[in-house]
Each structure stands twice: as structure tokens, then as C-alpha cells.
């Protein structure tokens, strides 16, 4: 059974650095055919993809947020981390982690799809 | 970045209705399109991927179609548990989501 669980602070002050942990089970972070993404959702708003990480430690980040984000992992503990610097009240959101797996694009190779999601953690930024 | 334009933003319908939600990408995404259902306070649930393939355990009343830049999600006969918010997502390069469609009971 695949599960993901987000943990970390629920209240942050402006300018602080957020660090969240995603603990996974039911799959291995060493599996070359799997990875983990981070996505956020401000209250009442749409989902926003933040970035992902793969077994070989390759990472991709949102174009608009890449200067503030760092994703890393501890394979031995089955954990993936998201760090976001300089938090602001507009960053108040539920943060989700999700497993990603390859999906064929037909004759054009494959790309990565979020299939299993964690329940999310609401992080509020306020002074 | 590829932009996803989803419509309508909200929709009222009755149990048993057939409903369609559309999603348009700012460039060809080669069917790298997924649909998610989100109930308030819950994580998104994968409904369809590759534009038309059902996710695990998803009822057959959900279907998807489209190609190139234009895609649709159809629910053939609405059930009470289908009233939720639906998001399209492309995963062609860096993923991106549509703005969501809130499906409400009429």
C-alpha cells in the first residue's frame, strides 16, 4: 500500500525558511522508475506544482519559484524534504507531496505523472 | 511555461446529468493530460491520464478525450459523490494545473 505523509511546522513568520518532510511507504526512493513531487494549494485556490526529485537525485523546479525552493531526500529514512525560503503571507497554503511514475507519451518517450498523494499539511504564514 | 485554461470555473448540475469540462493548453501537449477530482479538505484523486485512460478504481462514467491542445472530461451520469472540484494537469514538461471547475448540486 502506497502512502505519503507530510509533516512540519503549521505556522511560520514572514522571512522564515519553511522545511517540510514527506515520509513515504509502500515504495522505495531508490526505485529508478519512481520519484516524488511537491504541490501547494492556497486556501480556496488552484493547485500549483513546485518541483520533483528522482532516485538519481535529479530535480526540477517551478520556473517562478526555483530561486526559493530546494528539494532533497534521505533514502535510508524514506523521506523527501522541501525547503522554501523567505516565506510570506501569500505563501499560506496546503502543501502536498505525491508519488510520480512514468507514463508513455506514445512515440515521444515518457513523462512523469503524480498518482498517489499525501493528505497535505496546511502552513500558515503570519506575523 | 505551458498555460492551462479550464472551463467553466463552476457548474451546477443534477444527479443523473451528463457534464463536460474542457481544458485548453497553450501549446500541443501530446495527450500528456490528467484529470483530478478534489473533495474539500482532501487530496486530489487521479481520475484519468494520457487524456483518456482511467485511473485505478475510477468508475467508467468518467471519460476523457482530446488531442493536441484541447481536452475534455465527461461524466456520463452524475452521482452524488461526484460533486467536487476537478482539475486538469499537463505533465508534458514542467507540470501545470488548470484553475479548477467547481461542480455543484443544482
mmCIF file of C-alpha atoms in Angstrom:
data_model
loop_
_atom_site.group_PDB
_atom_site.id
_atom_site.type_symbol
_atom_site.label_atom_id
_atom_site.label_comp_id
_atom_site.label_asym_id
_atom_site.label_seq_id
_atom_site.Cartn_x
_atom_site.Cartn_y
_atom_site.Cartn_z
ATOM 1 C CA UNK A 1 0.000 0.000 0.000
ATOM 2 C CA UNK A 2 1.459 3.305 -1.124
ATOM 3 C CA UNK A 3 1.222 6.118 1.400
ATOM 4 C CA UNK A 4 2.798 9.552 1.741
ATOM 5 C CA UNK A 5 2.591 11.778 4.798
ATOM 6 C CA UNK A 6 3.622 15.410 5.061
ATOM 7 C CA UNK A 7 4.910 16.857 8.307
ATOM 8 C CA UNK A 8 6.439 20.086 9.521
ATOM 9 C CA UNK A 9 5.532 23.437 11.029
ATOM 10 C CA UNK A 10 1.985 24.696 10.614
ATOM 11 C CA UNK A 11 2.729 28.320 11.496
ATOM 12 C CA UNK A 12 5.539 30.403 10.080
ATOM 13 C CA UNK A 13 6.581 34.037 10.381
ATOM 14 C CA UNK A 14 7.415 36.191 7.357
ATOM 15 C CA UNK A 15 11.011 35.840 6.091
ATOM 16 C CA UNK A 16 11.464 32.442 7.767
ATOM 17 C CA UNK A 17 12.511 29.326 5.844
ATOM 18 C CA UNK A 18 9.986 26.502 5.665
ATOM 19 C CA UNK A 19 11.146 22.899 5.740
ATOM 20 C CA UNK A 20 8.621 20.132 5.187
ATOM 21 C CA UNK A 21 9.126 16.374 5.275
ATOM 22 C CA UNK A 22 7.346 13.779 3.165
ATOM 23 C CA UNK A 23 7.622 10.277 4.604
ATOM 24 C CA UNK A 24 6.764 7.567 2.107
ATOM 25 C CA UNK A 25 5.911 3.895 2.425
ATOM 26 C CA UNK A 26 4.931 1.172 0.005
ATOM 27 C CA UNK A 27 7.656 2.146 -2.462
ATOM 28 C CA UNK A 28 11.344 2.941 -2.400
ATOM 29 C CA UNK A 29 13.031 6.236 -3.168
ATOM 30 C CA UNK A 30 15.791 4.176 -4.815
ATOM 31 C CA UNK A 31 13.398 2.864 -7.484
ATOM 32 C CA UNK A 32 14.589 4.415 -10.765
ATOM 33 C CA UNK A 33 11.024 4.347 -12.102
ATOM 34 C CA UNK A 34 9.575 6.479 -9.324
ATOM 35 C CA UNK A 35 10.012 9.917 -7.804
ATOM 36 C CA UNK A 36 8.271 12.464 -5.571
ATOM 37 C CA UNK A 37 6.716 15.830 -6.352
ATOM 38 C CA UNK A 38 5.652 18.750 -4.170
ATOM 39 C CA UNK A 39 2.487 20.713 -4.938
ATOM 40 C CA UNK A 40 0.804 23.507 -2.989
ATOM 41 C CA UNK A 41 -2.715 24.922 -2.833
ATOM 42 C CA UNK A 42 -3.600 28.280 -1.248
ATOM 43 C CA UNK A 43 -6.947 28.226 0.550
ATOM 44 C CA UNK A 44 -9.769 28.211 -1.989
ATOM 45 C CA UNK A 45 -7.372 28.379 -4.920
ATOM 46 C CA UNK A 46 -5.873 26.105 -7.540
ATOM 47 C CA UNK A 47 -3.078 23.592 -7.292
ATOM 48 C CA UNK A 48 0.460 24.760 -8.085
ATOM 49 C CA UNK A 49 3.284 22.356 -8.923
ATOM 50 C CA UNK A 50 6.510 23.190 -7.082
ATOM 51 C CA UNK A 51 9.102 20.612 -8.062
ATOM 52 C CA UNK A 52 10.189 16.994 -8.008
ATOM 53 C CA UNK A 53 13.094 14.678 -7.271
ATOM 54 C CA UNK A 54 14.113 11.312 -8.659
ATOM 55 C CA UNK A 55 16.124 8.351 -7.414
ATOM 56 C CA UNK A 56 19.277 9.608 -9.128
ATOM 57 C CA UNK A 57 18.857 12.925 -7.260
ATOM 58 C CA UNK A 58 17.871 14.816 -10.408
ATOM 59 C CA UNK A 59 15.481 17.644 -9.513
ATOM 60 C CA UNK A 60 13.194 20.015 -11.379
ATOM 61 C CA UNK A 61 11.622 23.194 -10.035
ATOM 62 C CA UNK A 62 8.797 25.559 -10.875
ATOM 63 C CA UNK A 63 10.130 28.347 -13.076
ATOM 64 C CA UNK A 64 8.543 31.049 -10.928
ATOM 65 C CA UNK A 65 9.721 29.675 -7.558
ATOM 66 C CA UNK A 66 13.013 27.964 -8.344
ATOM 67 C CA UNK A 67 15.095 30.632 -6.619
ATOM 68 C CA UNK A 68 13.343 29.884 -3.309
ATOM 69 C CA UNK A 69 12.999 26.088 -3.431
ATOM 70 C CA UNK A 70 15.256 23.196 -2.564
ATOM 71 C CA UNK A 71 14.144 19.558 -2.690
ATOM 72 C CA UNK A 72 16.282 16.819 -1.196
ATOM 73 C CA UNK A 73 15.886 13.293 0.139
ATOM 74 C CA UNK A 74 17.143 10.809 2.681
ATOM 75 C CA UNK A 75 16.701 7.441 1.036
ATOM 76 C CA UNK A 76 17.548 5.447 4.167
ATOM 77 C CA UNK A 77 14.689 7.117 6.030
ATOM 78 C CA UNK A 78 12.284 7.132 3.064
ATOM 79 C CA UNK A 79 11.935 10.879 3.362
ATOM 80 C CA UNK A 80 11.812 13.735 0.894
ATOM 81 C CA UNK A 81 12.251 17.340 2.015
ATOM 82 C CA UNK A 82 11.028 20.660 0.676
ATOM 83 C CA UNK A 83 12.691 23.893 1.707
ATOM 84 C CA UNK A 84 11.177 27.240 0.776
ATOM 85 C CA UNK A 85 12.975 30.433 1.761
ATOM 86 C CA UNK A 86 11.667 33.895 2.614
ATOM 87 C CA UNK A 87 8.122 32.850 3.451
ATOM 88 C CA UNK A 88 5.386 35.467 3.035
ATOM 89 C CA UNK A 89 1.682 35.503 3.949
ATOM 90 C CA UNK A 90 0.843 34.848 0.281
ATOM 91 C CA UNK A 91 2.645 31.518 0.667
ATOM 92 C CA UNK A 92 -0.060 30.301 3.067
ATOM 93 C CA UNK A 93 -1.180 27.032 1.539
ATOM 94 C CA UNK A 94 -1.736 23.325 1.936
ATOM 95 C CA UNK A 95 1.406 21.553 0.775
ATOM 96 C CA UNK A 96 1.103 18.094 -0.749
ATOM 97 C CA UNK A 97 3.711 15.541 -1.708
ATOM 98 C CA UNK A 98 2.895 12.949 -4.352
ATOM 99 C CA UNK A 99 4.499 9.908 -5.903
ATOM 100 C CA UNK A 100 5.335 10.209 -9.568
ATOM 101 C CA UNK A 101 5.655 7.435 -12.083
ATOM 102 C CA UNK A 102 6.494 7.349 -15.788
ATOM 103 C CA UNK A 103 3.709 7.496 -18.354
ATOM 104 C CA UNK A 104 4.320 6.890 -22.032
ATOM 105 C CA UNK A 105 3.851 9.767 -24.437
ATOM 106 C CA UNK A 106 3.405 7.297 -27.276
ATOM 107 C CA UNK A 107 6.275 7.540 -29.677
ATOM 108 C CA UNK A 108 7.668 10.598 -27.892
ATOM 109 C CA UNK A 109 9.168 8.941 -24.819
ATOM 110 C CA UNK A 110 7.577 9.360 -21.425
ATOM 111 C CA UNK A 111 6.949 11.883 -18.723
ATOM 112 C CA UNK A 112 6.070 11.818 -15.055
ATOM 113 C CA UNK A 113 2.609 11.696 -13.515
ATOM 114 C CA UNK A 114 1.505 12.229 -9.919
ATOM 115 C CA UNK A 115 -0.534 9.143 -8.953
ATOM 116 C CA UNK A 116 -0.594 8.848 -5.146
ATOM 117 C CA UNK A 117 -0.865 11.935 -2.941
ATOM 118 C CA UNK A 118 -0.386 12.620 0.728
ATOM 119 C CA UNK A 119 -3.172 14.203 2.771
ATOM 120 C CA UNK A 120 -1.430 17.570 2.807
ATOM 121 C CA UNK A 121 -0.340 19.970 5.538
ATOM 122 C CA UNK A 122 -1.679 23.500 5.923
ATOM 123 C CA UNK A 123 1.087 26.009 6.524
ATOM 124 C CA UNK A 124 0.036 29.491 7.608
ATOM 125 C CA UNK A 125 2.392 32.455 7.346
ATOM 126 C CA UNK A 126 1.572 35.297 9.686
ATOM 127 C CA UNK A 127 3.371 37.803 11.836
ATOM 128 C CA UNK B 1 5.729 27.537 -19.301
ATOM 129 C CA UNK B 2 2.613 25.872 -20.701
ATOM 130 C CA UNK B 3 -0.614 27.532 -19.529
ATOM 131 C CA UNK B 4 -3.771 25.509 -18.902
ATOM 132 C CA UNK B 5 -7.150 27.213 -19.337
ATOM 133 C CA UNK B 6 -10.007 25.261 -17.809
ATOM 134 C CA UNK B 7 -13.704 25.994 -18.263
ATOM 135 C CA UNK B 8 -16.175 26.535 -16.867
ATOM 136 C CA UNK B 9 -14.907 27.711 -13.492
ATOM 137 C CA UNK B 10 -18.119 26.491 -11.885
ATOM 138 C CA UNK B 11 -21.027 24.358 -12.936
ATOM 139 C CA UNK B 12 -24.402 23.452 -11.404
ATOM 140 C CA UNK B 13 -25.952 20.134 -12.323
ATOM 141 C CA UNK B 14 -28.316 17.481 -11.031
ATOM 142 C CA UNK B 15 -27.844 13.826 -10.202
ATOM 143 C CA UNK B 16 -28.086 11.878 -13.451
ATOM 144 C CA UNK B 17 -26.927 14.748 -15.668
ATOM 145 C CA UNK B 18 -24.162 14.457 -18.202
ATOM 146 C CA UNK B 19 -21.491 17.125 -17.759
ATOM 147 C CA UNK B 20 -18.414 18.145 -19.707
ATOM 148 C CA UNK B 21 -15.407 20.165 -18.556
ATOM 149 C CA UNK B 22 -12.837 21.441 -21.001
ATOM 150 C CA UNK B 23 -9.152 22.247 -20.739
ATOM 151 C CA UNK B 24 -7.025 24.042 -23.302
ATOM 152 C CA UNK B 25 -3.238 24.079 -23.287
ATOM 153 C CA UNK B 26 -1.195 26.970 -24.653
ATOM 154 C CA UNK B 27 0.705 24.506 -26.868
ATOM 155 C CA UNK B 28 0.482 20.912 -28.033
ATOM 156 C CA UNK B 29 0.938 18.605 -25.011
ATOM 157 C CA UNK B 30 0.744 15.284 -26.901
ATOM 158 C CA UNK B 31 -2.020 13.832 -24.692
ATOM 159 C CA UNK B 32 0.084 14.331 -21.542
ATOM 160 C CA UNK B 33 -3.069 15.343 -19.725
ATOM 161 C CA UNK B 34 -4.526 14.165 -16.440
ATOM 162 C CA UNK B 35 -7.754 14.938 -14.608
ATOM 163 C CA UNK B 36 -8.059 15.008 -10.817
ATOM 164 C CA UNK B 37 -11.060 15.149 -8.509
ATOM 165 C CA UNK B 38 -10.749 17.003 -5.209
ATOM 166 C CA UNK B 39 -13.234 16.895 -2.370
ATOM 167 C CA UNK B 40 -12.862 19.782 0.122
ATOM 168 C CA UNK B 41 -10.210 19.064 2.719
ATOM 169 C CA UNK B 42 -8.894 16.044 0.816
ATOM 170 C CA UNK B 43 -6.007 15.340 -1.513
ATOM 171 C CA UNK B 44 -6.650 15.231 -5.255
ATOM 172 C CA UNK B 45 -7.567 11.842 -6.678
ATOM 173 C CA UNK B 46 -6.274 10.788 -10.088
ATOM 174 C CA UNK B 47 -9.210 10.112 -12.430
ATOM 175 C CA UNK B 48 -7.682 9.916 -15.899
ATOM 176 C CA UNK B 49 -4.259 10.170 -17.509
ATOM 177 C CA UNK B 50 -2.955 10.146 -21.051
ATOM 178 C CA UNK B 51 -6.124 12.129 -21.781
ATOM 179 C CA UNK B 52 -8.401 9.089 -21.789
ATOM 180 C CA UNK B 53 -7.040 6.287 -19.581
ATOM 181 C CA UNK B 54 -8.906 5.618 -16.344
ATOM 182 C CA UNK B 55 -7.009 5.613 -13.082
ATOM 183 C CA UNK B 56 -7.174 2.708 -10.668
ATOM 184 C CA UNK B 57 -10.683 2.076 -9.376
ATOM 185 C CA UNK B 58 -12.255 5.003 -11.236
ATOM 186 C CA UNK B 59 -15.831 4.349 -12.372
ATOM 187 C CA UNK B 60 -16.493 4.073 -16.080
ATOM 188 C CA UNK B 61 -18.921 7.010 -16.031
ATOM 189 C CA UNK B 62 -15.772 9.162 -16.169
ATOM 190 C CA UNK B 63 -14.207 9.514 -19.589
ATOM 191 C CA UNK B 64 -11.709 11.759 -21.274
ATOM 192 C CA UNK B 65 -10.923 12.756 -24.815
ATOM 193 C CA UNK B 66 -8.939 15.227 -26.827
ATOM 194 C CA UNK B 67 -5.631 15.771 -28.530
ATOM 195 C CA UNK B 68 -3.148 18.496 -29.274
ATOM 196 C CA UNK B 69 -4.217 21.466 -27.169
ATOM 197 C CA UNK B 70 -7.894 20.694 -26.403
ATOM 198 C CA UNK B 71 -9.189 18.118 -23.926
ATOM 199 C CA UNK B 72 -12.454 17.238 -22.228
ATOM 200 C CA UNK B 73 -13.611 15.378 -19.146
ATOM 201 C CA UNK B 74 -17.105 13.914 -19.318
ATOM 202 C CA UNK B 75 -19.157 12.443 -16.500
ATOM 203 C CA UNK B 76 -21.929 10.470 -18.163
ATOM 204 C CA UNK B 77 -24.433 10.294 -15.301
ATOM 205 C CA UNK B 78 -23.643 12.350 -12.224
ATOM 206 C CA UNK B 79 -23.738 10.634 -8.862
ATOM 207 C CA UNK B 80 -23.957 12.472 -5.556
ATOM 208 C CA UNK B 81 -20.345 11.640 -4.718
ATOM 209 C CA UNK B 82 -19.167 13.364 -7.936
ATOM 210 C CA UNK B 83 -19.905 16.863 -6.667
ATOM 211 C CA UNK B 84 -16.383 18.161 -6.142
ATOM 212 C CA UNK B 85 -13.754 20.318 -7.813
ATOM 213 C CA UNK B 86 -11.991 18.993 -10.913
ATOM 214 C CA UNK B 87 -8.531 19.967 -12.151
ATOM 215 C CA UNK B 88 -6.765 19.252 -15.378
ATOM 216 C CA UNK B 89 -2.989 18.933 -15.333
ATOM 217 C CA UNK B 90 -0.468 18.666 -18.126
ATOM 218 C CA UNK B 91 2.698 16.723 -17.473
ATOM 219 C CA UNK B 92 4.343 17.374 -20.823
ATOM 220 C CA UNK B 93 7.375 19.249 -19.477
ATOM 221 C CA UNK B 94 7.225 21.067 -16.151
ATOM 222 C CA UNK B 95 3.711 20.184 -14.952
ATOM 223 C CA UNK B 96 0.947 22.726 -14.625
ATOM 224 C CA UNK B 97 -2.655 22.735 -13.479
ATOM 225 C CA UNK B 98 -5.819 24.377 -14.693
ATOM 226 C CA UNK B 99 -7.710 26.746 -12.422
ATOM 227 C CA UNK B 100 -10.306 24.146 -11.489
ATOM 228 C CA UNK B 101 -14.022 23.577 -12.072
ATOM 229 C CA UNK B 102 -16.310 23.504 -9.074
ATOM 230 C CA UNK B 103 -19.203 21.130 -9.736
ATOM 231 C CA UNK B 104 -22.179 21.918 -7.514
ATOM 232 C CA UNK B 105 -25.577 20.363 -6.983
ATOM 233 C CA UNK B 106 -28.372 22.281 -8.706
#
